mmCIF file of C-alpha atoms in Angstrom:
data_model
loop_
_atom_site.group_PDB
_atom_site.id
_atom_site.type_symbol
_atom_site.label_atom_id
_atom_site.label_comp_id
_atom_site.label_asym_id
_atom_site.label_seq_id
_atom_site.Cartn_x
_atom_site.Cartn_y
_atom_site.Cartn_z
ATOM 1 C CA MET G 1 30.426 -38.715 29.570
ATOM 2 C CA PHE G 2 33.336 -36.243 29.635
ATOM 3 C CA ILE G 3 34.122 -33.520 27.133
ATOM 4 C CA LYS G 4 36.955 -34.492 24.835
ATOM 5 C CA PHE G 5 37.870 -31.011 23.555
ATOM 6 C CA LEU G 6 37.373 -27.616 25.122
ATOM 7 C CA TRP G 7 35.168 -25.174 23.289
ATOM 8 C CA TRP G 8 36.912 -22.393 21.401
ATOM 9 C CA TRP G 9 35.752 -19.648 23.756
ATOM 10 C CA ILE G 10 36.855 -21.571 26.887
ATOM 11 C CA ALA G 11 40.252 -22.345 25.357
ATOM 12 C CA ALA G 12 40.747 -18.687 24.472
ATOM 13 C CA THR G 13 39.616 -17.524 27.924
ATOM 14 C CA PHE G 14 41.851 -19.762 30.044
ATOM 15 C CA ARG G 15 44.995 -19.254 27.928
ATOM 16 C CA SER G 16 47.830 -17.524 29.770
ATOM 17 C CA ARG G 17 49.335 -14.271 28.592
ATOM 18 C CA GLU G 18 52.612 -15.884 27.525
ATOM 19 C CA ASP G 19 50.847 -18.610 25.543
ATOM 20 C CA HIS G 20 48.592 -16.035 23.916
ATOM 21 C CA GLN G 21 51.591 -13.889 22.932
ATOM 22 C CA LYS G 22 53.413 -16.911 21.515
ATOM 23 C CA GLN G 23 50.317 -17.835 19.500
ATOM 24 C CA ILE G 24 50.101 -14.323 18.038
ATOM 25 C CA GLN G 25 53.819 -14.352 17.141
ATOM 26 C CA LEU G 26 53.418 -17.748 15.497
ATOM 27 C CA GLU G 27 50.441 -16.511 13.433
ATOM 28 C CA GLU G 28 52.380 -13.443 12.311
ATOM 29 C CA ALA G 29 55.358 -15.615 11.344
ATOM 30 C CA CYS G 30 53.103 -17.946 9.347
ATOM 31 C CA LYS G 31 51.565 -14.988 7.534
ATOM 32 C CA SER G 32 54.960 -13.525 6.651
ATOM 33 C CA GLY G 33 56.328 -16.939 5.568
ATOM 34 C CA LEU G 34 59.021 -17.252 8.269
ATOM 35 C CA ALA G 35 57.291 -20.268 9.852
ATOM 36 C CA PRO G 36 55.695 -23.255 8.127
ATOM 37 C CA ALA G 37 51.900 -23.388 7.927
ATOM 38 C CA GLU G 38 49.910 -25.565 10.306
ATOM 39 C CA PHE G 39 48.025 -28.681 9.232
ATOM 40 C CA ASP G 40 44.437 -29.681 9.982
ATOM 41 C CA GLU G 41 43.059 -33.128 10.846
ATOM 42 C CA ASP G 42 43.030 -34.206 7.191
ATOM 43 C CA GLY G 43 46.688 -33.251 6.695
ATOM 44 C CA LYS G 44 45.946 -30.164 4.604
ATOM 45 C CA GLU G 45 47.687 -26.864 5.152
ATOM 46 C CA ILE G 46 45.714 -24.172 6.979
ATOM 47 C CA ASN G 47 45.731 -20.794 5.285
ATOM 48 C CA PRO G 48 47.224 -18.381 7.868
ATOM 49 C CA HIS G 49 45.440 -15.385 6.335
ATOM 50 C CA ILE G 50 41.990 -16.780 7.210
ATOM 51 C CA PRO G 51 40.868 -15.630 10.692
ATOM 52 C CA ARG G 52 40.538 -18.293 13.322
ATOM 53 C CA PHE G 53 36.870 -17.516 14.020
ATOM 54 C CA ILE G 54 35.943 -18.057 10.357
ATOM 55 C CA SER G 55 37.882 -21.290 9.920
ATOM 56 C CA SER G 56 36.349 -22.861 13.041
ATOM 57 C CA PRO G 57 32.580 -22.208 13.261
ATOM 58 C CA PRO G 58 31.564 -21.359 16.844
ATOM 59 C CA CYS G 59 28.368 -22.062 18.817
ATOM 60 C CA CYS G 60 28.148 -25.749 17.962
ATOM 61 C CA GLY G 61 28.004 -28.208 20.821
ATOM 62 C CA ALA G 62 26.609 -31.207 18.978
ATOM 63 C CA MET G 63 28.329 -34.539 19.580
ATOM 64 C CA THR G 64 27.292 -36.246 16.333
ATOM 65 C CA HIS G 65 29.409 -34.156 13.958
ATOM 66 C CA VAL G 66 32.554 -32.035 13.891
ATOM 67 C CA ALA G 67 32.271 -28.281 14.452
ATOM 68 C CA LYS G 68 33.380 -27.402 10.916
ATOM 69 C CA GLU G 69 30.654 -29.652 9.459
ATOM 70 C CA CYS G 70 27.891 -27.831 11.332
ATOM 71 C CA MET G 71 25.286 -26.422 8.936
ATOM 72 C CA GLU G 72 22.758 -25.113 11.466
ATOM 73 C CA ARG G 73 22.213 -21.514 12.480
ATOM 74 C CA ALA G 74 23.403 -20.606 15.958
ATOM 75 C CA ARG G 75 20.597 -20.223 18.482
ATOM 76 C CA LYS G 76 20.367 -17.378 20.951
ATOM 77 C CA VAL G 77 21.337 -17.991 24.549
ATOM 78 C CA ASP G 78 18.453 -19.313 26.693
ATOM 79 C CA LYS G 79 16.089 -19.110 23.694
ATOM 80 C CA SER G 80 14.213 -22.086 22.205
ATOM 81 C CA ILE G 81 16.180 -24.617 24.225
ATOM 82 C CA ALA G 82 16.060 -27.986 22.488
ATOM 83 C CA ALA G 83 18.197 -30.965 21.679
ATOM 84 C CA ASP G 84 21.094 -30.475 19.288
ATOM 85 C CA GLU G 85 19.819 -33.075 16.870
ATOM 86 C CA LYS G 86 16.480 -34.799 16.721
ATOM 87 C CA LYS G 87 16.210 -38.054 14.842
ATOM 88 C CA GLU G 88 12.756 -39.391 14.063
ATOM 89 C CA THR G 89 12.310 -43.151 14.231
ATOM 90 C CA PHE G 90 9.170 -44.718 12.794
ATOM 91 C CA GLU G 91 8.028 -48.284 12.977
ATOM 92 C CA THR G 92 7.744 -49.348 9.368
ATOM 93 C CA ALA G 93 5.816 -52.511 10.159
ATOM 94 C CA GLU G 94 2.773 -50.703 11.598
ATOM 95 C CA ARG G 95 2.635 -47.960 8.969
ATOM 96 C CA ASP G 96 -0.008 -48.301 6.277
ATOM 97 C CA TYR G 97 -0.076 -46.821 2.774
ATOM 98 C CA GLU G 98 -1.495 -43.436 3.763
ATOM 99 C CA ARG G 99 0.741 -43.022 6.792
ATOM 100 C CA LYS G 100 3.874 -43.690 4.754
ATOM 101 C CA ARG G 101 2.893 -40.874 2.375
ATOM 102 C CA ASP G 102 1.626 -38.428 4.973
ATOM 103 C CA ARG G 103 3.564 -35.208 4.452
ATOM 104 C CA TRP G 104 2.700 -33.960 7.954
ATOM 105 C CA GLU G 105 3.926 -37.012 9.824
ATOM 106 C CA GLY G 106 6.427 -36.056 12.486
ATOM 107 C CA PHE G 107 5.466 -32.377 12.350
ATOM 108 C CA ASP G 108 5.790 -30.587 15.680
ATOM 109 C CA VAL G 109 2.842 -28.250 16.184
ATOM 110 C CA SER G 110 4.693 -26.211 18.805
ATOM 111 C CA THR G 111 7.045 -24.862 16.133
ATOM 112 C CA TYR G 112 4.164 -22.922 14.571
ATOM 113 C CA ALA G 113 3.860 -20.878 17.761
ATOM 114 C CA ARG G 114 6.874 -18.860 16.613
ATOM 115 C CA VAL G 115 5.044 -17.851 13.447
ATOM 116 C CA VAL G 116 2.020 -16.818 15.507
ATOM 117 C CA LYS G 117 4.208 -14.663 17.755
ATOM 118 C CA VAL G 118 5.691 -12.892 14.741
ATOM 119 C CA TYR G 119 2.259 -11.987 13.352
ATOM 120 C CA GLU G 120 0.986 -10.929 16.774
ATOM 121 C CA ALA G 121 3.975 -8.612 17.173
ATOM 122 C CA ARG G 122 3.304 -7.166 13.713
ATOM 123 C CA ASP G 123 -0.362 -6.508 14.510
ATOM 124 C CA HIS G 124 0.547 -4.966 17.862
ATOM 125 C CA ALA G 125 3.065 -2.633 16.212
ATOM 126 C CA ARG G 126 0.531 -1.665 13.555
ATOM 127 C CA MET G 127 -2.146 -0.821 16.131
ATOM 128 C CA LYS G 128 0.357 1.199 18.138
ATOM 129 C CA TYR G 129 1.327 3.172 15.034
ATOM 130 C CA LEU G 130 -2.321 3.863 14.160
ATOM 131 C CA LYS G 131 -3.064 5.108 17.668
ATOM 132 C CA GLU G 132 -0.072 7.439 17.537
ATOM 133 C CA GLN G 133 -1.293 8.844 14.224
ATOM 134 C CA LYS G 134 -4.769 9.430 15.650
ATOM 135 C CA LEU G 135 -3.320 11.217 18.675
ATOM 136 C CA LYS G 136 -1.253 13.468 16.413
ATOM 137 C CA LYS G 137 -4.355 14.361 14.409
ATOM 138 C CA LEU G 138 -6.249 15.163 17.605
ATOM 139 C CA GLU G 139 -3.448 17.439 18.812
ATOM 140 C CA LYS G 140 -3.492 19.374 15.532
ATOM 141 C CA GLY G 141 -7.283 19.612 15.459
ATOM 142 C CA ASP G 142 -9.518 22.282 16.924
ATOM 143 C CA GLN G 143 -9.993 22.241 20.695
ATOM 144 C CA ASN G 144 -13.734 22.858 20.386
ATOM 145 C CA ASP G 145 -14.335 19.703 18.388
ATOM 146 C CA GLU G 146 -12.177 17.541 20.617
ATOM 147 C CA GLY G 147 -15.036 15.358 21.833
ATOM 148 C CA ALA G 148 -16.353 14.617 18.337
ATOM 149 C CA ALA G 149 -12.839 13.932 17.049
ATOM 150 C CA ILE G 150 -12.219 11.425 19.849
ATOM 151 C CA ASP G 151 -15.425 9.548 18.993
ATOM 152 C CA GLU G 152 -14.491 9.406 15.302
ATOM 153 C CA SER G 153 -10.979 8.216 16.117
ATOM 154 C CA GLU G 154 -12.377 5.440 18.311
ATOM 155 C CA ASP G 155 -14.679 4.350 15.494
ATOM 156 C CA ASP G 156 -11.746 4.287 13.052
ATOM 157 C CA LEU G 157 -9.679 2.246 15.500
ATOM 158 C CA ARG G 158 -12.512 -0.252 15.843
ATOM 159 C CA LEU G 159 -12.645 -0.594 12.066
ATOM 160 C CA ASP G 160 -8.884 -1.079 11.926
ATOM 161 C CA GLU G 161 -9.059 -3.733 14.635
ATOM 162 C CA ALA G 162 -11.774 -5.546 12.696
ATOM 163 C CA LYS G 163 -9.593 -5.498 9.572
ATOM 164 C CA VAL G 164 -6.451 -6.609 11.398
ATOM 165 C CA ASP G 165 -8.134 -9.505 13.183
ATOM 166 C CA GLU G 166 -8.110 -11.834 10.196
ATOM 167 C CA MET G 167 -8.439 -14.976 12.287
ATOM 168 C CA LYS G 168 -11.928 -14.031 13.506
ATOM 169 C CA GLN G 169 -13.149 -12.453 10.280
ATOM 170 C CA MET G 170 -15.624 -14.598 8.336
ATOM 171 C CA ASP G 171 -17.520 -14.149 5.073
ATOM 172 C CA PHE G 172 -20.206 -11.985 6.669
ATOM 173 C CA ALA G 173 -17.989 -10.199 9.173
ATOM 174 C CA LYS G 174 -19.550 -7.406 11.167
ATOM 175 C CA VAL G 175 -18.216 -4.078 9.918
ATOM 176 C CA GLU G 176 -20.056 -1.179 11.538
ATOM 177 C CA LYS G 177 -20.753 1.935 9.510
ATOM 178 C CA ARG G 178 -22.935 5.019 9.883
ATOM 179 C CA VAL G 179 -25.935 5.085 7.557
ATOM 180 C CA ARG G 180 -28.385 7.869 6.678
ATOM 181 C CA THR G 181 -31.720 6.974 8.231
ATOM 182 C CA THR G 182 -34.557 8.775 9.949
ATOM 183 C CA GLY G 183 -33.046 7.922 13.337
ATOM 184 C CA GLY G 184 -29.816 9.604 12.326
ATOM 185 C CA GLY G 185 -26.449 7.945 12.646
ATOM 186 C CA SER G 186 -27.621 4.412 13.349
ATOM 187 C CA ARG G 187 -25.347 1.446 12.882
ATOM 188 C CA GLY G 188 -25.769 -1.691 10.873
ATOM 189 C CA THR G 189 -23.950 -4.626 9.329
ATOM 190 C CA VAL G 190 -22.589 -3.728 5.887
ATOM 191 C CA ARG G 191 -21.768 -6.416 3.355
ATOM 192 C CA ASN G 192 -23.777 -7.238 0.260
ATOM 193 C CA LEU G 193 -27.107 -7.016 2.067
ATOM 194 C CA ARG G 194 -29.505 -4.144 2.592
ATOM 195 C CA ILE G 195 -29.560 -2.500 6.010
ATOM 196 C CA ARG G 196 -32.838 -3.029 7.861
ATOM 197 C CA GLU G 197 -33.384 0.689 8.499
ATOM 198 C CA ASP G 198 -33.127 1.509 4.771
ATOM 199 C CA THR G 199 -36.157 1.444 2.531
ATOM 200 C CA ALA G 200 -35.866 -1.064 -0.289
ATOM 201 C CA LYS G 201 -35.213 0.540 -3.660
ATOM 202 C CA TYR G 202 -38.279 -1.109 -5.208
ATOM 203 C CA LEU G 203 -40.483 0.460 -2.507
ATOM 204 C CA LEU G 204 -39.364 4.045 -3.106
ATOM 205 C CA ASN G 205 -41.872 4.487 -5.941
ATOM 206 C CA LEU G 206 -44.822 2.106 -6.194
ATOM 207 C CA ASP G 207 -45.913 3.381 -9.597
ATOM 208 C CA VAL G 208 -46.074 0.620 -12.201
ATOM 209 C CA ASN G 209 -44.581 2.873 -14.890
ATOM 210 C CA SER G 210 -41.631 3.956 -12.728
ATOM 211 C CA ALA G 211 -38.076 2.608 -12.870
ATOM 212 C CA HIS G 212 -37.817 -1.125 -13.576
ATOM 213 C CA TYR G 213 -36.443 -3.389 -10.840
ATOM 214 C CA ASP G 214 -34.812 -6.710 -11.738
ATOM 215 C CA PRO G 215 -35.235 -9.091 -8.772
ATOM 216 C CA LYS G 216 -32.690 -11.594 -10.087
ATOM 217 C CA THR G 217 -29.761 -9.161 -10.188
ATOM 218 C CA ARG G 218 -31.251 -6.751 -7.578
ATOM 219 C CA SER G 219 -30.586 -3.853 -9.915
ATOM 220 C CA MET G 220 -32.576 -0.727 -10.749
ATOM 221 C CA ARG G 221 -30.912 1.211 -13.548
ATOM 222 C CA GLU G 222 -33.046 4.354 -13.581
ATOM 223 C CA ASP G 223 -33.858 6.807 -10.833
ATOM 224 C CA PRO G 224 -37.114 5.811 -9.067
ATOM 225 C CA LEU G 225 -37.792 9.429 -8.002
ATOM 226 C CA PRO G 226 -36.579 11.700 -10.831
ATOM 227 C CA GLU G 227 -38.793 14.653 -9.819
ATOM 228 C CA SER G 228 -37.454 14.999 -6.258
ATOM 229 C CA ASP G 229 -34.435 17.027 -5.174
ATOM 230 C CA PRO G 230 -31.192 15.059 -5.784
ATOM 231 C CA ASN G 231 -29.619 16.554 -2.644
ATOM 232 C CA GLU G 232 -32.296 14.957 -0.479
ATOM 233 C CA LYS G 233 -32.332 11.531 -2.148
ATOM 234 C CA PHE G 234 -30.364 8.594 -0.802
ATOM 235 C CA TYR G 235 -30.626 6.465 -3.964
ATOM 236 C CA LEU G 236 -30.247 7.819 -7.515
ATOM 237 C CA GLY G 237 -30.221 4.586 -9.510
ATOM 238 C CA ASP G 238 -27.458 2.198 -10.516
ATOM 239 C CA ASN G 239 -26.544 4.212 -13.612
ATOM 240 C CA HIS G 240 -25.631 7.175 -11.408
ATOM 241 C CA TYR G 241 -23.029 5.135 -9.548
ATOM 242 C CA ARG G 242 -21.673 3.714 -12.799
ATOM 243 C CA ASN G 243 -20.915 7.223 -14.051
ATOM 244 C CA SER G 244 -19.388 8.633 -10.875
ATOM 245 C CA GLY G 245 -16.572 7.935 -8.448
ATOM 246 C CA GLN G 246 -14.014 5.269 -9.255
ATOM 247 C CA ALA G 247 -16.201 3.748 -11.960
ATOM 248 C CA LEU G 248 -14.951 6.447 -14.341
ATOM 249 C CA GLU G 249 -11.359 5.471 -13.546
ATOM 250 C CA VAL G 250 -12.135 1.837 -14.395
ATOM 251 C CA LYS G 251 -13.671 2.908 -17.703
ATOM 252 C CA GLU G 252 -10.602 4.989 -18.471
ATOM 253 C CA LEU G 253 -8.366 2.010 -17.708
ATOM 254 C CA ASN G 254 -10.446 -0.211 -20.002
ATOM 255 C CA ASN G 255 -10.245 2.298 -22.850
ATOM 256 C CA ASN G 256 -6.505 2.720 -22.392
ATOM 257 C CA ALA G 257 -5.956 -1.062 -22.339
ATOM 258 C CA ARG G 258 -8.082 -1.498 -25.465
ATOM 259 C CA GLU G 259 -6.178 1.204 -27.345
ATOM 260 C CA ALA G 260 -2.825 -0.243 -26.245
ATOM 261 C CA PHE G 261 -3.899 -3.720 -27.396
ATOM 262 C CA ASP G 262 -4.954 -2.351 -30.782
ATOM 263 C CA LYS G 263 -1.518 -0.746 -31.169
ATOM 264 C CA GLY G 264 0.270 -4.062 -30.610
ATOM 265 C CA GLN G 265 0.917 -4.263 -26.862
ATOM 266 C CA ASP G 266 0.056 -7.516 -25.098
ATOM 267 C CA VAL G 267 -2.114 -6.146 -22.253
ATOM 268 C CA HIS G 268 -5.541 -7.050 -20.945
ATOM 269 C CA MET G 269 -7.590 -5.520 -18.157
ATOM 270 C CA LEU G 270 -8.791 -8.814 -16.686
ATOM 271 C CA ALA G 271 -5.643 -10.860 -17.278
ATOM 272 C CA GLY G 272 -3.171 -8.271 -15.956
ATOM 273 C CA PRO G 273 -4.885 -5.409 -14.088
ATOM 274 C CA SER G 274 -1.683 -4.315 -12.339
ATOM 275 C CA GLN G 275 0.142 -4.100 -15.662
ATOM 276 C CA VAL G 276 -2.672 -2.028 -17.175
ATOM 277 C CA GLU G 277 -2.750 0.325 -14.188
ATOM 278 C CA LEU G 278 1.021 0.828 -14.292
ATOM 279 C CA LEU G 279 0.885 1.434 -18.051
ATOM 280 C CA HIS G 280 -1.892 3.995 -17.616
ATOM 281 C CA LYS G 281 0.021 5.741 -14.824
ATOM 282 C CA ASN G 282 3.155 6.015 -16.968
ATOM 283 C CA PHE G 283 1.038 7.284 -19.867
ATOM 284 C CA LYS G 284 -0.434 10.069 -17.719
ATOM 285 C CA VAL G 285 3.006 11.104 -16.460
ATOM 286 C CA MET G 286 4.413 11.234 -20.003
ATOM 287 C CA LYS G 287 1.370 13.160 -21.216
ATOM 288 C CA GLU G 288 1.732 15.773 -18.474
ATOM 289 C CA LYS G 289 5.429 16.169 -19.263
ATOM 290 C CA SER G 290 4.768 16.594 -22.987
ATOM 291 C CA MET G 291 1.956 19.104 -22.366
ATOM 292 C CA SER G 292 4.109 21.174 -20.014
ATOM 293 C CA GLN G 293 6.985 21.103 -22.512
ATOM 294 C CA TRP G 294 4.662 22.101 -25.357
ATOM 295 C CA LYS G 295 3.249 24.970 -23.306
ATOM 296 C CA LYS G 296 6.746 26.140 -22.418
ATOM 297 C CA THR G 297 7.863 26.153 -26.061
ATOM 298 C CA ILE G 298 4.738 28.091 -27.126
ATOM 299 C CA ILE G 299 5.356 30.748 -24.470
ATOM 300 C CA GLU G 300 9.009 31.078 -25.414
ATOM 301 C CA LYS G 301 8.195 31.288 -29.128
ATOM 302 C CA TYR G 302 5.336 33.810 -29.053
ATOM 303 C CA ASN G 303 6.370 35.677 -25.874
ATOM 304 C CA TYR G 304 3.032 35.499 -24.071
ATOM 305 C CA VAL G 305 2.784 38.891 -22.376
ATOM 306 C CA ALA G 306 -0.207 38.025 -20.179
ATOM 307 C CA LEU G 307 1.948 35.788 -17.987
ATOM 308 C CA LYS G 308 4.663 38.409 -17.552
ATOM 309 C CA ASP G 309 2.676 41.644 -17.109
ATOM 310 C CA PRO G 310 -0.845 40.984 -15.806
ATOM 311 C CA LEU G 311 -3.529 43.626 -16.202
ATOM 312 C CA PRO G 312 -3.915 46.113 -13.345
ATOM 313 C CA ARG G 313 -6.777 45.646 -10.910
ATOM 314 C CA GLU G 314 -8.287 49.008 -11.914
ATOM 315 C CA LEU G 315 -9.006 47.642 -15.386
ATOM 316 C CA LEU G 316 -10.129 44.213 -14.252
ATOM 317 C CA LEU G 317 -12.452 45.464 -11.508
ATOM 318 C CA GLY G 318 -13.309 48.849 -13.011
ATOM 319 C CA GLN G 319 -16.993 49.860 -13.346
ATOM 320 C CA SER G 320 -18.829 52.519 -15.349
ATOM 321 C CA GLU G 321 -22.404 53.748 -15.813
ATOM 322 C CA ARG G 322 -22.255 53.822 -19.597
ATOM 323 C CA GLN G 323 -24.851 51.652 -21.325
ATOM 324 C CA ILE G 324 -24.681 50.610 -24.959
ATOM 325 C CA LEU G 325 -27.448 48.748 -26.817
ATOM 326 C CA TYR G 326 -26.784 46.707 -29.966
ATOM 327 C CA ASP G 327 -29.109 45.140 -32.502
ATOM 328 C CA ARG G 328 -28.848 41.634 -33.911
ATOM 329 C CA ALA G 329 -26.489 42.787 -36.636
ATOM 330 C CA GLY G 330 -24.114 44.328 -34.090
ATOM 331 C CA ARG G 331 -24.944 47.983 -34.845
ATOM 332 C CA ILE G 332 -25.207 50.471 -31.998
ATOM 333 C CA ILE G 333 -28.788 51.515 -31.292
ATOM 334 C CA LYS G 334 -28.323 53.587 -28.169
ATOM 335 C CA GLY G 335 -25.229 54.748 -26.364
ATOM 336 C CA GLU G 336 -21.855 55.822 -27.647
ATOM 337 C CA GLU G 337 -21.576 56.586 -31.351
ATOM 338 C CA ALA G 338 -19.092 54.764 -33.501
ATOM 339 C CA LEU G 339 -15.845 56.652 -33.998
ATOM 340 C CA PHE G 340 -14.726 56.916 -37.613
ATOM 341 C CA PRO G 341 -11.061 57.362 -38.443
ATOM 342 C CA ARG G 342 -10.079 60.859 -39.486
ATOM 343 C CA SER G 343 -7.560 61.395 -42.269
ATOM 344 C CA LYS G 344 -5.273 64.303 -43.090
ATOM 345 C CA ASP G 345 -7.424 65.327 -46.033
ATOM 346 C CA GLU G 346 -9.229 68.692 -46.039
ATOM 347 C CA GLU G 347 -12.752 67.281 -46.041
ATOM 348 C CA ASP G 348 -12.120 65.437 -42.760
ATOM 349 C CA ILE G 349 -10.745 68.473 -40.913
#
């Protein structure tokens, strides 16, 4: 089958110089109104002010439709080579009820490989960026601790690889983490389970009257060893963790959401946590601005001298051997005597 019309790029390439110059002169004459406008296949006038490459869409070699009716995106050269148009034909006689309503019928599995390549490229770029950041930290670090820093960076990269690899990660994925045990720096699987090297919380104190352990919820509210040194204990009770760390931030968010709801705002911590967090963040920013403005106005109004002229170091760090003793009423018992004001009268001279 022969080609009926030359493609637009071939026609423009093989045009002689004289023909090309005549075409340019004709286009200029049409734009200025000296020559009549050209007509398309439907008999409509072609606007001479529209560029030729916009009026005729390029990169369409399909034989089932005209080039101007092409609605597909142009493919790259030598990339994803396929037929111009693919028409699915199904035998309606052999199709049952479920097959007629199958939404995945005719789906080409090979097309999903492009999506996989995109995510693989993203993960590869992310790992490359993380390695570059680790190398920069190692270069800025101390040269004496270079070996320890390299080991820690490798551990962090392993953790990042475990997080990135979402296809292989299951419910009880293996995430390695250092734990405080008698062996020192051992590794174990961390999820919702206790590590084998750790002593169970209900075995820390076998006294019957010690902290209560609830086996159903696996919780121990109180400290099982309250007499021991807190710096040497690994477990301080569940109430300790509820009043430390990010638990205090969650409590602050709950209180802020409750106060905002009482004042008429439609917010809820469980229904819209992002909205509550954004509201709390804006509240903190506005509070800091108002406090700084209030402090500035107070200083300007009362002219706080301590900020302008600080006390000399001789007065702040000065020492003396004078000792003064006072009683409970504030009277001087021993030391310097109280100085009474002297007047200009004769009896005080």
